[in-house]
Amino acid sequence: QSVLTQPPSASGTPGQRVTISCSGSSSNIGSHYLYWYQQFPGTAPKLLIYSNNQRPSGVPDRFSGSKSGTSASLAISGLRSEDEADYFCAAWDDSLSGVVFGGGTKLTVL
Amino acid sequence: QVQLQESGPGVVKPSETLSLTCTLSGSFISTHYWSWIRQPPGKGLEWIGCFHSSGRTKCNSSLKSRVTTTVDTSKNQFFLRVTSVTAADTAVYYCARGNREDIFDYWGQGILVTVSS
């Protein structure tokens, strides 16, 4: 059971806008930055969004992050087949004094 | 170009100690935070712990009694030891870098460690 809650799956068709949610509590998302990681099968995760809504260099602006209270969302617009991957949210947790991850969301492009 | 590379045995016997090395290039151990993260096959990510060269170390409370992280700055390497392993410790282990203790901006490719007799 992960500390941060994500839907196990999401899907969309090419060109569509998809959102993935991440729910936590006041000890993590509510008081710390939220991060998103993208992982393709057999490869290491890659930082996709940092500090709630910032994109590292090289990440397309089709990816955007937002946070409100104890929840956050990752939005992918103009969905492409190459976006099919697992997406994980993460944040520091004061109660556990460590980083906690969501269980991950498998995005399928139909 | 920052690169991290995990190395170590791919199989460890139950009750023994898992030891991994992360070798860094393109960056220095003396800067940034350095973390270990693992992922059981087909499952999600679990943060193991991190340290900074200043001596600041933090560790997942559920693993704290079994985990040790050390560093050799002269070799630009850092290490993970997990004692008394069980099948539940079978996972892909990643080392990662961050400029804060809660972010991982560079990752190693990962190494699968299987606990099996």
Coordinates of C-alpha atoms in Angstrom, one line a residue:
Chain A
Q1 CA 0.0 0.0 0.0
S2 CA 1.6 3.2 -1.2
V3 CA 1.5 6.4 0.9
L4 CA 0.6 8.4 -2.2
T5 CA -2.5 7.2 -4.2
Q6 CA -2.6 7.0 -8.0
P7 CA -5.0 5.2 -10.3
P8 CA -3.4 2.0 -11.5
S9 CA -4.2 2.8 -15.1
A10 CA -5.1 5.5 -17.5
S11 CA -5.7 5.6 -21.2
G12 CA -6.4 7.9 -24.1
T13 CA -6.2 8.2 -27.9
P14 CA -3.6 10.1 -29.9
G15 CA -4.1 13.8 -29.6
Q16 CA -6.2 13.6 -26.5
R17 CA -5.5 15.2 -23.1
V18 CA -5.0 12.8 -20.2
T19 CA -4.6 13.6 -16.5
I20 CA -3.2 11.4 -13.8
S21 CA -4.0 12.1 -10.2
C22 CA -1.9 11.7 -7.1
S23 CA -3.4 12.0 -3.6
G24 CA -1.6 12.4 -0.3
S25 CA -1.8 14.1 3.0
S26 CA -0.7 17.2 4.9
S27 CA 2.6 15.5 5.8
N28 CA 3.6 15.0 2.2
I29 CA 2.0 16.7 -0.7
G30 CA 0.3 19.3 1.5
S31 CA 3.7 20.6 2.7
H32 CA 6.3 19.6 0.2
Y33 CA 7.1 19.7 -3.5
L34 CA 5.6 17.1 -5.7
Y35 CA 7.6 15.3 -8.4
W36 CA 6.6 13.1 -11.4
Y37 CA 8.7 10.4 -13.0
Q38 CA 8.2 8.6 -16.3
Q39 CA 9.4 5.0 -16.7
F40 CA 9.5 2.9 -19.8
P41 CA 9.7 -1.0 -19.5
G42 CA 13.1 -2.2 -18.5
T43 CA 14.6 1.3 -18.0
A44 CA 15.2 3.6 -15.1
P45 CA 12.7 6.3 -14.2
K46 CA 13.2 9.8 -15.6
L47 CA 12.4 13.0 -13.9
L48 CA 9.5 14.5 -15.7
I49 CA 8.2 17.3 -13.4
Y50 CA 9.9 18.9 -10.4
S51 CA 8.8 21.4 -7.8
N52 CA 5.1 20.7 -8.6
N53 CA 5.0 22.2 -12.1
Q54 CA 8.5 22.7 -13.5
R55 CA 9.8 20.8 -16.5
P56 CA 13.5 19.8 -16.7
S57 CA 15.3 20.8 -19.9
G58 CA 14.2 18.5 -22.8
V59 CA 10.8 17.6 -21.4
P60 CA 8.1 18.7 -23.9
D61 CA 5.6 21.3 -22.8
R62 CA 2.9 18.8 -23.5
F63 CA 3.6 17.6 -20.0
S64 CA 2.4 19.8 -17.1
G65 CA 2.0 19.4 -13.4
S66 CA -0.2 21.1 -10.8
K67 CA -0.8 20.8 -7.1
S68 CA -3.6 21.9 -4.9
G69 CA -3.7 21.1 -1.2
T70 CA -3.0 17.5 -0.7
S71 CA -3.5 16.4 -4.3
A72 CA -1.6 16.8 -7.5
S73 CA -2.1 16.1 -11.2
L74 CA 0.0 15.3 -14.2
A75 CA -1.5 16.4 -17.5
I76 CA -0.4 15.2 -20.9
S77 CA -1.8 17.1 -23.9
G78 CA -1.6 16.0 -27.5
L79 CA -1.1 12.4 -26.4
R80 CA 1.4 10.5 -28.5
S81 CA 2.1 6.8 -28.7
E82 CA 5.5 7.3 -27.3
D83 CA 3.9 8.6 -24.1
E84 CA 2.9 5.1 -23.2
A85 CA 4.7 4.4 -20.0
D86 CA 4.4 4.1 -16.2
Y87 CA 4.1 7.4 -14.3
F88 CA 5.0 7.8 -10.6
C89 CA 4.5 10.7 -8.2
A90 CA 6.8 11.4 -5.3
A91 CA 7.1 13.7 -2.3
W92 CA 8.9 14.1 1.0
D93 CA 6.9 12.9 4.0
D94 CA 7.5 14.5 7.3
S95 CA 5.9 11.7 9.3
L96 CA 8.1 9.1 7.7
S97 CA 11.1 11.4 7.3
G98 CA 11.7 10.1 3.8
V99 CA 10.6 10.2 0.2
V100 CA 7.3 8.4 -0.6
F101 CA 6.1 7.3 -4.0
G102 CA 2.7 6.7 -5.5
G103 CA 2.0 3.1 -6.7
G104 CA 2.3 4.2 -10.3
T105 CA -0.1 4.7 -13.2
K106 CA 0.2 2.7 -16.4
L107 CA -0.7 4.9 -19.3
T108 CA -2.0 3.2 -22.5
V109 CA -2.3 5.0 -25.7
L110 CA -5.2 3.4 -27.6
Chain B
Q1 CA 27.4 14.1 -18.8
V2 CA 26.4 12.8 -15.5
Q3 CA 26.4 9.0 -15.3
L4 CA 25.7 6.6 -12.5
Q5 CA 26.4 2.8 -12.7
E6 CA 25.3 0.2 -10.2
S7 CA 27.4 -2.9 -9.7
G8 CA 27.3 -6.0 -7.5
P9 CA 26.2 -9.6 -7.3
G10 CA 22.9 -10.5 -9.1
V11 CA 22.1 -13.2 -6.6
V12 CA 22.3 -13.1 -2.8
K13 CA 21.3 -16.0 -0.4
P14 CA 18.6 -15.5 2.2
S15 CA 19.9 -14.1 5.5
E16 CA 23.1 -12.9 3.9
T17 CA 24.2 -9.3 3.1
L18 CA 23.4 -7.5 -0.1
S19 CA 26.3 -5.1 -1.2
L20 CA 26.1 -2.7 -4.1
T21 CA 28.3 0.0 -5.5
C22 CA 27.3 3.1 -7.4
T23 CA 30.1 4.6 -9.5
L24 CA 29.7 8.2 -10.6
S25 CA 31.1 10.0 -13.6
G26 CA 30.6 13.6 -14.7
S27 CA 29.8 14.8 -11.2
F28 CA 31.4 14.8 -7.8
I29 CA 30.3 12.9 -4.7
S30 CA 31.2 16.0 -2.7
T31 CA 28.2 17.9 -4.1
H32 CA 24.5 16.9 -4.3
Y33 CA 22.5 14.2 -2.5
W34 CA 23.0 10.6 -3.3
S35 CA 20.1 8.1 -3.0
W36 CA 19.3 4.4 -3.3
I37 CA 15.8 3.4 -4.6
R38 CA 14.5 0.0 -5.4
Q39 CA 11.7 -1.6 -7.4
P40 CA 10.5 -5.2 -6.9
P41 CA 9.6 -6.9 -10.2
G42 CA 6.4 -5.6 -11.6
K43 CA 5.9 -3.2 -8.6
G44 CA 6.4 0.4 -7.6
L45 CA 9.3 2.4 -6.4
E46 CA 10.6 2.4 -2.8
W47 CA 13.1 4.9 -1.4
I48 CA 15.8 3.3 0.6
G49 CA 17.8 6.3 1.8
C50 CA 20.1 9.1 0.9
F51 CA 23.2 10.9 2.1
H52 CA 25.1 14.1 1.5
S53 CA 28.8 14.5 1.7
S54 CA 28.3 16.9 4.7
G55 CA 27.4 13.8 6.6
R56 CA 23.7 14.2 6.6
T57 CA 22.1 10.8 6.1
K58 CA 18.5 9.7 6.0
C59 CA 17.0 6.3 5.6
N60 CA 13.6 4.6 5.1
S61 CA 12.4 3.9 8.6
S62 CA 11.2 0.4 7.6
L63 CA 14.7 -0.6 6.5
K64 CA 16.8 1.5 8.8
S65 CA 18.0 -1.3 11.0
R66 CA 19.3 -3.3 8.0
V67 CA 20.7 -0.6 5.7
T68 CA 24.0 1.2 5.7
T69 CA 25.2 3.7 3.1
T70 CA 28.8 4.7 2.9
V71 CA 31.0 6.7 0.4
D72 CA 34.5 6.7 -1.0
T73 CA 35.0 10.2 -2.3
S74 CA 38.5 9.4 -3.7
K75 CA 36.9 6.9 -6.1
N76 CA 33.7 8.8 -6.6
Q77 CA 31.7 5.8 -5.4
F78 CA 29.0 5.2 -2.8
F79 CA 27.8 2.0 -1.4
L80 CA 24.7 0.2 -0.1
R81 CA 24.6 -2.7 2.3
V82 CA 21.4 -4.5 3.3
T83 CA 21.7 -7.2 5.9
S84 CA 19.6 -10.2 6.6
V85 CA 18.0 -10.2 3.2
T86 CA 14.8 -12.1 2.4
A87 CA 12.9 -12.7 -0.8
A88 CA 11.1 -9.4 -0.2
D89 CA 14.4 -7.7 -0.9
T90 CA 14.4 -9.0 -4.5
A91 CA 14.3 -5.9 -6.6
V92 CA 16.0 -3.7 -9.2
Y93 CA 18.2 -1.4 -7.2
Y94 CA 18.9 2.1 -8.5
C95 CA 21.3 4.8 -7.4
A96 CA 20.4 8.4 -8.1
R97 CA 21.5 12.0 -7.7
G98 CA 19.6 15.0 -6.5
N99 CA 20.3 18.6 -5.6
R100 CA 17.8 18.1 -2.7
E101 CA 17.1 15.0 -0.7
D102 CA 13.7 14.6 -2.2
I103 CA 14.5 14.8 -5.9
F104 CA 16.2 12.3 -8.3
D105 CA 17.4 14.0 -11.5
Y106 CA 19.9 11.4 -12.6
W107 CA 19.5 7.7 -12.3
G108 CA 21.7 4.6 -12.8
Q109 CA 20.4 2.0 -15.2
G110 CA 19.6 -0.3 -12.2
I111 CA 20.7 -3.7 -11.2
L112 CA 18.5 -6.7 -10.5
V113 CA 19.3 -8.4 -7.2
T114 CA 17.5 -11.7 -6.6
V115 CA 17.5 -13.2 -3.1
S116 CA 17.5 -17.0 -3.6
S117 CA 19.3 -20.0 -2.2

